[in-house]
Coordinates of C-alpha atoms and ligand atoms in Angstrom, one line a residue:
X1 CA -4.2 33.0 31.1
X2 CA -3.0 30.3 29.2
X3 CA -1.5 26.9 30.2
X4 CA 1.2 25.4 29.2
X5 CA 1.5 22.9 31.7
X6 CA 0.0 20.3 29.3
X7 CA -0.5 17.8 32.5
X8 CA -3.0 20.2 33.1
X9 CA -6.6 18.7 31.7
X10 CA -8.8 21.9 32.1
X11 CA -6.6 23.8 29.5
X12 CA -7.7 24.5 25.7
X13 CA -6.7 22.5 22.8
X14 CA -7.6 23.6 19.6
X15 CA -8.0 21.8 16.5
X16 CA -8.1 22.8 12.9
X17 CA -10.0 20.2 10.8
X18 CA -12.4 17.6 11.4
X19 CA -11.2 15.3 8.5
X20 CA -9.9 11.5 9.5
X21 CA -7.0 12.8 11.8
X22 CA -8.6 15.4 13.6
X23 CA -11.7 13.8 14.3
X24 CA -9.8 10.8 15.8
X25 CA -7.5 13.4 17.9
X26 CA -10.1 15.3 19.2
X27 CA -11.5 12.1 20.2
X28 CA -8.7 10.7 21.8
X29 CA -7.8 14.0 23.3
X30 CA -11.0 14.2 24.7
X31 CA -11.1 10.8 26.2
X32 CA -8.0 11.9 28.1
X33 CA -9.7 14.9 29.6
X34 CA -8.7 17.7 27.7
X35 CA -10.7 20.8 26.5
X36 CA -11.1 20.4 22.8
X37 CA -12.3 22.7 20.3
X38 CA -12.4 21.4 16.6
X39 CA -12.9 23.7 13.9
X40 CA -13.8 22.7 10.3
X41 CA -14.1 24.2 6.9
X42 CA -17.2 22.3 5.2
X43 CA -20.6 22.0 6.9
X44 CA -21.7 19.0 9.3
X45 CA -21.4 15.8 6.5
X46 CA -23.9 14.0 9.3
X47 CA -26.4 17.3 8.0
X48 CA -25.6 18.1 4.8
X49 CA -24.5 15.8 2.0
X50 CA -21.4 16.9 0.5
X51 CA -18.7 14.5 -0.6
X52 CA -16.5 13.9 1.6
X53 CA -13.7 15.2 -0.5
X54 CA -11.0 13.3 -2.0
X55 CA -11.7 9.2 -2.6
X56 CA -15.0 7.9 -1.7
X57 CA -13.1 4.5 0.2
X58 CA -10.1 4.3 1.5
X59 CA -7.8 0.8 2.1
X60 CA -7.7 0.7 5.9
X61 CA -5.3 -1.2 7.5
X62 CA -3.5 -2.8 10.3
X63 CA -1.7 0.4 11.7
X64 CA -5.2 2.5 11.1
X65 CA -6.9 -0.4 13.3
X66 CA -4.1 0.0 16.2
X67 CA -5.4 3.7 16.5
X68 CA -9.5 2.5 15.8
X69 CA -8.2 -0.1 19.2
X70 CA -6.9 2.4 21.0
X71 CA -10.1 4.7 21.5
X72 CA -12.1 1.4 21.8
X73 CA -14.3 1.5 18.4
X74 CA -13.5 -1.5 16.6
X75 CA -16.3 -3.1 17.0
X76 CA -18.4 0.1 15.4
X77 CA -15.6 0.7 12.8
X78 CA -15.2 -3.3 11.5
X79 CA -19.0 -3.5 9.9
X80 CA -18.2 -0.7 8.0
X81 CA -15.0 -2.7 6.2
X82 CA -15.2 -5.0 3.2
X83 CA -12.4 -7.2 3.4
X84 CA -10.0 -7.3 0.4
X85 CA -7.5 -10.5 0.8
X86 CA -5.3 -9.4 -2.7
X87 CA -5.0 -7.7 -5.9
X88 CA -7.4 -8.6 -8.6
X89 CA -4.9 -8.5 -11.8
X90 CA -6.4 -7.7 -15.0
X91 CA -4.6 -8.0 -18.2
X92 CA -5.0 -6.7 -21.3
X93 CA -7.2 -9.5 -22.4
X94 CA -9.4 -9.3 -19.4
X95 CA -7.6 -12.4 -17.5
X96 CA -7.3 -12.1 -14.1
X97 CA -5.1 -13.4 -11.7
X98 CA -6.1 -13.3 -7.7
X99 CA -2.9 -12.2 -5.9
X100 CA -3.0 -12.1 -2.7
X101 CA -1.9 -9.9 0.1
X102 CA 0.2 -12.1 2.3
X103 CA 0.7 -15.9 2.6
X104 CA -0.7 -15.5 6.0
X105 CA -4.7 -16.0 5.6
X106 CA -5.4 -13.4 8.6
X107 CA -3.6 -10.7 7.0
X108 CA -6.1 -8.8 4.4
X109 CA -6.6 -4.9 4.1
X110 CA -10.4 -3.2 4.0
X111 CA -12.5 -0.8 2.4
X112 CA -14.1 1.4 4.4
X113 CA -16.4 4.7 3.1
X114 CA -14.2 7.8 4.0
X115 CA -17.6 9.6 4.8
X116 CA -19.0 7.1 7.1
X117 CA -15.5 6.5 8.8
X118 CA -15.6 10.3 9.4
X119 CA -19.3 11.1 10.6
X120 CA -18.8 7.7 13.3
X121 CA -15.5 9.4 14.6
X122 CA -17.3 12.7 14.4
X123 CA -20.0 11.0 16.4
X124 CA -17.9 9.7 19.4
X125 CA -16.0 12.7 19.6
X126 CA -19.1 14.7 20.2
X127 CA -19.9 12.5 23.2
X128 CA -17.5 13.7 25.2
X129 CA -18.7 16.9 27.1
X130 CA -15.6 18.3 27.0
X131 CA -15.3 18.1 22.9
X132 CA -16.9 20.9 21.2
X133 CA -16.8 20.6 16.8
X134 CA -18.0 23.5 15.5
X135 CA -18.2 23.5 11.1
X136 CA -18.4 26.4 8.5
X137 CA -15.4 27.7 10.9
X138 CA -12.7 27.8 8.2
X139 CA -9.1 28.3 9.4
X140 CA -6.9 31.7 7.5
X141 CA -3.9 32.0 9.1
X142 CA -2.3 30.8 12.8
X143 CA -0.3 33.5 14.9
X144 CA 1.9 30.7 16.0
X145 CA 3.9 32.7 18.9
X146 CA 0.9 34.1 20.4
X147 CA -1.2 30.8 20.1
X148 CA -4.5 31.9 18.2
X149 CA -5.7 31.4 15.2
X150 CA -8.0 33.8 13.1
X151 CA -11.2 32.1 11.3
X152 CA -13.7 33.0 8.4
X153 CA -17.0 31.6 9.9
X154 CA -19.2 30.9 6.1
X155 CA -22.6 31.2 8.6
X156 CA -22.4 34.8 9.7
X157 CA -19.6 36.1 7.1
X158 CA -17.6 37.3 10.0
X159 CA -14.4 36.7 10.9
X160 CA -12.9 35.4 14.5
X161 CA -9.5 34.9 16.5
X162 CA -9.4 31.6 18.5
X163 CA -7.1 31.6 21.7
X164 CA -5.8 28.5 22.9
X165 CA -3.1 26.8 25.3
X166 CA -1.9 24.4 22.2
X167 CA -3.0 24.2 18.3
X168 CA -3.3 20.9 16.2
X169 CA -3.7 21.9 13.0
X170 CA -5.1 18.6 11.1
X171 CA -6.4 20.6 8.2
X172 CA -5.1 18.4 5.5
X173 CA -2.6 18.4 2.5
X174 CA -3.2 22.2 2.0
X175 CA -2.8 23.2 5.7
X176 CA -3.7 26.9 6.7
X177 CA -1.4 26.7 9.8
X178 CA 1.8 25.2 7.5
X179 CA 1.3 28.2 5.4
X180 CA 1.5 30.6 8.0
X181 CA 4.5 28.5 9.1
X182 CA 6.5 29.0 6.0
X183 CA 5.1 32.9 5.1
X184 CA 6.0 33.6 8.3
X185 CA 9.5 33.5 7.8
X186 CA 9.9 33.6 12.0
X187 CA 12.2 30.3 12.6
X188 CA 13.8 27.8 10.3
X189 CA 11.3 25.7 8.7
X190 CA 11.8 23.1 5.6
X191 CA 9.3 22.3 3.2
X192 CA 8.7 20.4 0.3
X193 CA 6.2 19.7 -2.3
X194 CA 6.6 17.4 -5.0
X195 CA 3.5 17.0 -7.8
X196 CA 3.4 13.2 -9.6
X197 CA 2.9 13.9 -13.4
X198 CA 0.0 11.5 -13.1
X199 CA -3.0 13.1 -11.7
X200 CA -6.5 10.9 -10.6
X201 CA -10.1 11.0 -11.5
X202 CA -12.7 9.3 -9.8
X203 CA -15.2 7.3 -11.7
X204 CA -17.3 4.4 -10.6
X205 CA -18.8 0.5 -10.8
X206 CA -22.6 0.7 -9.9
X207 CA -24.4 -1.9 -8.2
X208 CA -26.0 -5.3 -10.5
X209 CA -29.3 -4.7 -11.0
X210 CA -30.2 -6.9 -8.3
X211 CA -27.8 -4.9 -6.0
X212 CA -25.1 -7.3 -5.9
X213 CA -21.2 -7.1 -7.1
X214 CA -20.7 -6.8 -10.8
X215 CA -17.3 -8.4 -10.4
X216 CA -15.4 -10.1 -7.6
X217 CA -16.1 -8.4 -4.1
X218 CA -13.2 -9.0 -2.1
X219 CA -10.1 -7.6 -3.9
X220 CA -8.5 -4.8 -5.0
X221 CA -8.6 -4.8 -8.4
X222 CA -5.5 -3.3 -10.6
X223 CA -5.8 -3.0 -14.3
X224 CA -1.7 -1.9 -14.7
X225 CA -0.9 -0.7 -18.0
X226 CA 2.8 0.6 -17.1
X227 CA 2.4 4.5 -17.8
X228 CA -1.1 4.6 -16.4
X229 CA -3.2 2.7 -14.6
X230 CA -7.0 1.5 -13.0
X231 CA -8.1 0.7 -10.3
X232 CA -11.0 -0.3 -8.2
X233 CA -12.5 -1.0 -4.6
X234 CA -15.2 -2.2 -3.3
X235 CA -18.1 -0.4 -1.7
X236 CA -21.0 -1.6 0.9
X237 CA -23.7 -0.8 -1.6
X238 CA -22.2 -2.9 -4.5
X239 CA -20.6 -0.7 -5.7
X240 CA -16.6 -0.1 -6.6
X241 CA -15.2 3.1 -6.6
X242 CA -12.8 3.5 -9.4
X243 CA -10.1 5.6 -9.9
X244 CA -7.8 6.3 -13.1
X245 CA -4.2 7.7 -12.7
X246 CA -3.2 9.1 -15.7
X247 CA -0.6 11.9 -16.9
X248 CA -1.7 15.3 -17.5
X249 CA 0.2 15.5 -20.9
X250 CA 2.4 12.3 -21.3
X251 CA 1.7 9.5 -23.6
X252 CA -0.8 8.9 -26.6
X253 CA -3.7 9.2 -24.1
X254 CA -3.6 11.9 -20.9
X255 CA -5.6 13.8 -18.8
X256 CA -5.3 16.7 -21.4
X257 CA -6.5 15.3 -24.6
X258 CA -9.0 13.2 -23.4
X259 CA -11.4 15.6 -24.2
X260 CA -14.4 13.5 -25.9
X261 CA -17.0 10.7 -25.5
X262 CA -15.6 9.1 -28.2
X263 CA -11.8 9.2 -27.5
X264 CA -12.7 8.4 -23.9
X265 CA -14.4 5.1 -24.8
X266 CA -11.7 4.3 -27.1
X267 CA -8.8 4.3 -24.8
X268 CA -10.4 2.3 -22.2
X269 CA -12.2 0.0 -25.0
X270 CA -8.3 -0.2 -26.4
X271 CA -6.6 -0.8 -22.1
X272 CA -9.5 -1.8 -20.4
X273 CA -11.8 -3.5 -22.1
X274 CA -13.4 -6.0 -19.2
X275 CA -13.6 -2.5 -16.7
X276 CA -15.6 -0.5 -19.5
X277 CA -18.3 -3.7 -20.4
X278 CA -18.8 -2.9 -16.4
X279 CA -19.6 1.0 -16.6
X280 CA -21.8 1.9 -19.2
X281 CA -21.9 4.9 -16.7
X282 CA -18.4 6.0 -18.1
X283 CA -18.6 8.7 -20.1
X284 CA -21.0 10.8 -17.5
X285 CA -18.5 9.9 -14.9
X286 CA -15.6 11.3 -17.1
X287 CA -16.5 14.3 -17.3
X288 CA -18.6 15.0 -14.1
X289 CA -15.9 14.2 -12.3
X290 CA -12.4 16.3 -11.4
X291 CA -8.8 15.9 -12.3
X292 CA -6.9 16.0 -8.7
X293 CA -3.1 16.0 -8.7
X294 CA -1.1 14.0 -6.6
X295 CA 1.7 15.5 -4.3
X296 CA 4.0 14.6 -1.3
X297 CA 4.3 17.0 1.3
X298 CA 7.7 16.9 3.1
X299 CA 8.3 19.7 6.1
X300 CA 10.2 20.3 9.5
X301 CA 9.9 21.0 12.3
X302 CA 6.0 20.2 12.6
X303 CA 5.5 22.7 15.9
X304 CA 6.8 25.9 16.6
X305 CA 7.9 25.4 20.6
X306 CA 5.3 24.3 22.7
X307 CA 2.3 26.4 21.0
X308 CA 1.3 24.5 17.5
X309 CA 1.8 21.2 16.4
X310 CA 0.9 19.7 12.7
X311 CA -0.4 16.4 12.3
X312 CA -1.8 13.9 9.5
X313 CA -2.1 14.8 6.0
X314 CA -0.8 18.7 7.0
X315 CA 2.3 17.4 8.5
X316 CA 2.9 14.5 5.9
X317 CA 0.7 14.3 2.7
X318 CA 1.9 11.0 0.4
X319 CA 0.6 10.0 -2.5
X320 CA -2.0 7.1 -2.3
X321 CA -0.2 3.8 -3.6
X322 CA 0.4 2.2 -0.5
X323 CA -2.8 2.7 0.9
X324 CA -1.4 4.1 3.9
X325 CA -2.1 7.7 4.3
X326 CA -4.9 7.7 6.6
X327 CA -3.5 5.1 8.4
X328 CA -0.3 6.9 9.0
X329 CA -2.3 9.8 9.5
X330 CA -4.1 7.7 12.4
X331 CA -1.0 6.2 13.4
X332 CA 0.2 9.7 14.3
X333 CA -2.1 9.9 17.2
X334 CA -1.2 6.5 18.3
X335 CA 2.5 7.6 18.6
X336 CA 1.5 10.8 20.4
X337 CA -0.9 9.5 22.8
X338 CA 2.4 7.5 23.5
X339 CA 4.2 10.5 23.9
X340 CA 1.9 11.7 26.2
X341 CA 2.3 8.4 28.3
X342 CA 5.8 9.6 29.5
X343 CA 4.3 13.0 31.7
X344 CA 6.6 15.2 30.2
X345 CA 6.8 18.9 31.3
X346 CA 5.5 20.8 29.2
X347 CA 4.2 20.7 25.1
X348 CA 7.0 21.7 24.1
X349 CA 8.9 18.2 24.8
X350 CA 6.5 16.7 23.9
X351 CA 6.2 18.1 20.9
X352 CA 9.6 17.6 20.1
X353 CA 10.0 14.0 21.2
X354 CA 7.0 13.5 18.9
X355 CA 8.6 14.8 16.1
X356 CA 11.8 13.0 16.5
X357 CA 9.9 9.5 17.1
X358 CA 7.9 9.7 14.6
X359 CA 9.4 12.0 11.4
X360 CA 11.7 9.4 9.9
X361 CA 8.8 7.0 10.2
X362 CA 6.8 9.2 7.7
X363 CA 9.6 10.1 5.4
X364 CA 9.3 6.1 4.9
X365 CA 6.0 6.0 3.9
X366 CA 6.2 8.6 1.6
X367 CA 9.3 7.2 0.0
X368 CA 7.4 3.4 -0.5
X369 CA 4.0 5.1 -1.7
X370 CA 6.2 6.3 -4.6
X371 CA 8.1 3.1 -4.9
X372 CA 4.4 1.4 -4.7
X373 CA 3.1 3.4 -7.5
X374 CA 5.7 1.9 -10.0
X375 CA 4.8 -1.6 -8.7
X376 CA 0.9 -1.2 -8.9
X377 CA 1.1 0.0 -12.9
X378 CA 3.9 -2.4 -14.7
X379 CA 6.2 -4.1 -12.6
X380 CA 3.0 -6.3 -10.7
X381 CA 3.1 -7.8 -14.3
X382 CA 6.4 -8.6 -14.8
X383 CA 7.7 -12.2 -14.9
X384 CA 10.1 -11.7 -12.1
X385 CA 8.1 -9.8 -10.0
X386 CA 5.6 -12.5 -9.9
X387 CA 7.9 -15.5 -9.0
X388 CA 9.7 -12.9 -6.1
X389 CA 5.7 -12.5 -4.8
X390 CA 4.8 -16.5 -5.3
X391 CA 8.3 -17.2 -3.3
X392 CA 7.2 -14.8 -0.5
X393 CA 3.6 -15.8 -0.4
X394 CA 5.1 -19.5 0.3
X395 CA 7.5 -18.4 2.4
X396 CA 4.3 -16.5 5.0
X397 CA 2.2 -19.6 4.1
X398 CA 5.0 -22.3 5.0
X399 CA 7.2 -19.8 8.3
X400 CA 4.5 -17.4 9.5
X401 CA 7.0 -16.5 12.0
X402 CA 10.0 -16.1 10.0
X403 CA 9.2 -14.2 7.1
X404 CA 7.2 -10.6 6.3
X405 CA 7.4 -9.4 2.4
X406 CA 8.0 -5.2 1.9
X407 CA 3.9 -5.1 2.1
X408 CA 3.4 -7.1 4.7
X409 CA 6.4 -5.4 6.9
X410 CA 4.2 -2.1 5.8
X411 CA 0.9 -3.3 5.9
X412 CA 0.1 -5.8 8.7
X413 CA 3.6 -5.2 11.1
X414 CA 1.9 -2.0 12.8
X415 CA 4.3 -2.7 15.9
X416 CA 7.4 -1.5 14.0
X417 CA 8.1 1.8 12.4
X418 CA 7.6 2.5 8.9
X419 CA 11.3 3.0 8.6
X420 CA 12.7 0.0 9.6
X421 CA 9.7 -1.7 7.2
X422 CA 11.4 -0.1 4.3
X423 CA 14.9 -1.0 5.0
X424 CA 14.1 -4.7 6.0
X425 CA 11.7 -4.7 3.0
X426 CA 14.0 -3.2 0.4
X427 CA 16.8 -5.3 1.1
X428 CA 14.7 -8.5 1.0
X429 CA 13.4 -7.5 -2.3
X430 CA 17.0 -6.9 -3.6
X431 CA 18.1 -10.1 -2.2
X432 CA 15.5 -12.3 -3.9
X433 CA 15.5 -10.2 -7.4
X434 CA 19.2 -10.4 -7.1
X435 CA 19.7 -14.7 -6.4
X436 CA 16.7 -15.0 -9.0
X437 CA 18.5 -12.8 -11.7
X438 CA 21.8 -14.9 -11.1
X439 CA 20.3 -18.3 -11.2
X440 CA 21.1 -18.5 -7.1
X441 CA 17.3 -19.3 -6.6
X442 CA 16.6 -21.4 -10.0
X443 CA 13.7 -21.2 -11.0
X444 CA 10.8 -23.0 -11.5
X445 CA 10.4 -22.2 -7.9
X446 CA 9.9 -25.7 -6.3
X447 CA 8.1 -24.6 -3.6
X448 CA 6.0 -27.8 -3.1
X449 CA 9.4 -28.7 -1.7
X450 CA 9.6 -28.4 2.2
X451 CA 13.1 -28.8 2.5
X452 CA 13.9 -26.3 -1.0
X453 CA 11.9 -23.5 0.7
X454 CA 13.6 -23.6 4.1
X455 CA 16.9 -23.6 2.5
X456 CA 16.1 -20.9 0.2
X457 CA 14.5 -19.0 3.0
X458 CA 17.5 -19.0 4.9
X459 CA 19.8 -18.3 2.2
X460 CA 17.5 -15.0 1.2
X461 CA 17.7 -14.1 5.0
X462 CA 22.0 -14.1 5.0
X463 CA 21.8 -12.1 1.9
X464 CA 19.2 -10.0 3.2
X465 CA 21.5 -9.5 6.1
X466 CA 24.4 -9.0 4.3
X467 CA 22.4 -6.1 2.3
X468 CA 21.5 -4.2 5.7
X469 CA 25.0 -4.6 7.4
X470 CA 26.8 -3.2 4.0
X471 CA 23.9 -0.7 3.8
X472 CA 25.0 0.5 7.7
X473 CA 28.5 0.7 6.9
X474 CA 27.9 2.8 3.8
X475 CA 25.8 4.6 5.5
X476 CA 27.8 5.1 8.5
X477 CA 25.1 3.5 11.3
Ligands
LIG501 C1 -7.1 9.4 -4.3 C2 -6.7 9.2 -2.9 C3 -6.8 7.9 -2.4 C4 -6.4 7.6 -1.1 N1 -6.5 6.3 -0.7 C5 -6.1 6.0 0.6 C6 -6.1 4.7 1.1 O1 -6.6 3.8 0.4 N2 -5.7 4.4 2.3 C7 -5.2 5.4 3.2 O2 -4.8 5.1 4.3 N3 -5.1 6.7 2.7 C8 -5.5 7.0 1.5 N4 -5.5 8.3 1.0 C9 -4.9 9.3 1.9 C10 -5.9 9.9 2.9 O3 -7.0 10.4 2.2 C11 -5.3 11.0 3.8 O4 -4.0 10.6 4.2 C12 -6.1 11.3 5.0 O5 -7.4 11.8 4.5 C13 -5.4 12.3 5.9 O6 -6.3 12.7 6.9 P1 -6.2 14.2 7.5 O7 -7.3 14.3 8.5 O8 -4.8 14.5 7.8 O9 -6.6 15.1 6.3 P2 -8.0 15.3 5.5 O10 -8.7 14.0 5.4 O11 -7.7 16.0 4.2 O12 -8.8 16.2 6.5 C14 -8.5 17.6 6.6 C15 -9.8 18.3 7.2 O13 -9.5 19.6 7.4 C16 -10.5 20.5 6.8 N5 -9.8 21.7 6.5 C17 -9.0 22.0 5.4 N6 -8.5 23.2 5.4 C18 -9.1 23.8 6.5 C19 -9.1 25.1 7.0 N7 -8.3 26.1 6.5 N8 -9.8 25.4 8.2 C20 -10.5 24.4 8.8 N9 -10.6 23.2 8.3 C21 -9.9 22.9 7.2 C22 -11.0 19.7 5.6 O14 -12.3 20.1 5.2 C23 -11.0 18.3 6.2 O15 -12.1 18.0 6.9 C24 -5.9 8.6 -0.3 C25 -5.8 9.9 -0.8 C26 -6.1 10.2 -2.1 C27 -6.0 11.6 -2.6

């Protein structure tokens, strides 16, 4: 007989995926009593070494840490993190400029390993009786009004039904359980996929030979060539995972014709010259390696009544220039264990007061991961991009309490929404661009000068007001 009164702890929750999101769901899910049943695709990773899929490290951030807080980890989770305070620029020539992240010195991002992020979360899940992971289990469809889902299990080559009281499905970007959604053709449900041109490929800085850093540690470094770009983060072993985002067919050099040793070396002996003298490795990498695309996944409504629910990546897949999508992934549980909080009814409201808390939050992201991926590769080089970041940084360093740039609003503000980040952040960005375009903030910036920066600070704050009020009457708010 199946439950819906989700107050109920003894019922069955089932969960399809034991990537970042679902692991940390089942986790929380089990710490508040329920009966949790994960199933996954791939073997055990704690048993079997397999990649843990897409990017070997991940920037993990303030928002991710809230939900690492909330089920009481941090203290595992943080030795795993190799702080990165700012962008390591890298032009052309091989200069590089240290930019960093915020003016306030607290406010960094990390890198963490995807795999051992996973296999810990993995491993506090399991130590709650009532959370059972089982792997090899892959998901094929969901039977949404009837609440079970049918699996392929890769050990015995059989197939299975599941039967539950509610289904997460946190199976990723290519969710089984959205699919059945859409072919389903049962209720009225949205969705949206839009491809980047650019598509990724991971490549890699190993260790010195005495198993230090072969460039600087802490950073994020960004070789931005305006149609493409590199870049790289750091890993616990020395290393730096390295990623290339580059167009499948655009441009002199793309995904498509780089199709030798030879013309591989010469495009990044020709755009990034100080990254190849680092990875004499290259070549092997290049074409070892795959070409991913890159997508954002847009889709509503995320449960059908009180029976199924998607979350993370399956719900809201974004592409990766914000550094966010994990930790909006993990931010998702954060909101619904809120949700939960309030002792509603049934799944159903909660389901839907999930959704409407929390949708126009991840519409945000996605919309400023695109932004972000026109910043990272040309405009972080541009003349008055850099003055608007130096008059920000100043402006965190000199009012730590008046003033949040677009990043840090995104990055290090995990007690508001996404959405009102990008408002807030967009209009401050259009303010300052705008006064320094018109000569109202002249520059050289003089912001050795106390009394220069508060004026100018407060003069970017009207016309960042005036930008939001005129935005809500255009838009009718
Ligand atoms: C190149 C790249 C770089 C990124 N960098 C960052 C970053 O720096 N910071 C950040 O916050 N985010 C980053 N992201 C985003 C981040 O990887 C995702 O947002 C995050 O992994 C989402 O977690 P998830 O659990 O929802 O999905 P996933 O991590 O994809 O996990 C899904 C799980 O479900 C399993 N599964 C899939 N299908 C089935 C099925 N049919 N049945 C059963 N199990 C199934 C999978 O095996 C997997 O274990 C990056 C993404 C990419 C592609």
């Amino acid at each position: 007989m199946k439950s819906k009164k989700m107050k109920d702890k003894k019922q069955n929750i089932l969960i399809i995926g034991a990537g970042l999101c679902g692991s940390l769901l089942a986790l929380r899910l089990g710490q508040r009593g329920y009966n949790v049943t994960v199933m996954e695709k791939r073997p055990d990773m704690r048993k079997v070494d397999i990649s843990a899929g897409r990017s070997i490290n991940l920037a993990f951030s303030d928002r991710g840490i809230k939900a690492i807080n909330l089920v009481g980890i941090l203290d595992k989770v943080m030795p795993l993190c190799i702080p990165m305070n700012g962008r390591m620029l890298h032009d052309l020539e091989g200069n590089t400029i240290l930019a960093p992240y915020s003016g306030r010195t607290h406010e960094y991002i990390n890198s963490i390993s995807r795999g051992d992020l996973n296999i810990l979360l993995l491993n506090e899940a399991e130590k709650h009786k009532n959370v059972n992971i089982h792997f090899n289990k892959k998901c094929i469809s969901v039977d949404f009004e009837n609440t079970t889902a049918l699996f392929k299990d890769y050990e015995s080559n059989s197939e299975f039904v599941e039967d539950a009281d509610a289904i997460f499905a946190t199976d990723g970007a290519g969710s089984a359980m959205r699919k059945s959604y859409y072919l389903g053709k049962k209720f009225l449900f949205s969705y949206s996929q839009e491809w980047l041109s650019h598509g990724y490929k991971e490549l890699s800085i190993l260790p010195a030979e005495n198993g230090g850093y072969k460039t600087y540690k802490n950073a994020l470094h960004i070789w931005g060539r305006e149609a493409f770009m590199l870049i790289a983060l750091p890993n616990l072993d020395g290393s730096f995972t390295v990623t290339l985002f580059l167009s499948y067919d655009e441009g002199d050099y793309n995904f498509n014709n780089l199709t030798t040793k030879e013309k591989v070396l010469e495009f990044f002996g020709k755009y990034f010259k100080d990254a190849l003298e680092l990875m004499p490795n290259l070549a092997d990498d290049f074409f070892e390696n795959p070409t991913s695309p890159l997508g954002t996944v847009k889709c509503s409504p995320w449960h059908y009544k009180g029976n199924t629910l998607l979350m993370g990546d399956a719900a809201h897949a974004i592409v990766p220039f914000y550094g966010q999508g994990m930790n909006a992934s993990f931010e998702d549980v954060v909101v619904f264990d809120k949700v939960l909080d309030k002792d509603l009814d049934n799944w159903e409201a909660v389901f839907k007061t999930y959704q409407a808390e929390r949708k126009k939050d991840t519409d945000a992201i996605a919309d400023l991961a695109i932004d972000n991926f026109h910043e990272m590769k040309g405009h972080v080089n541009h003349a008055n991009f850099r003055e608007k970041r130096n008059l920000e940084m100043a402006f965190e360093k000199a009012f730590p309490d008046e003033y949040s740039s677009k990043y840090s609003l995104v990055t290090f503000n995990e007690d508001i929404g996404y959405q009102e980040a990008m408002l807030r952040g967009r209009a401050q960005d259009k303010a300052i661009l705008n006064m320094l375009a018109d000569g109202h903030i002249a520059t050289p910036l003089n912001l050795s000068d106390a009394s220069w920066l508060k004026t100018t600070l407060k003069q970017v704050q009207q016309e960042t007001n005036s930008i939001l009020e005129e935005d809500r009457i255009a838009k009718n708010v």
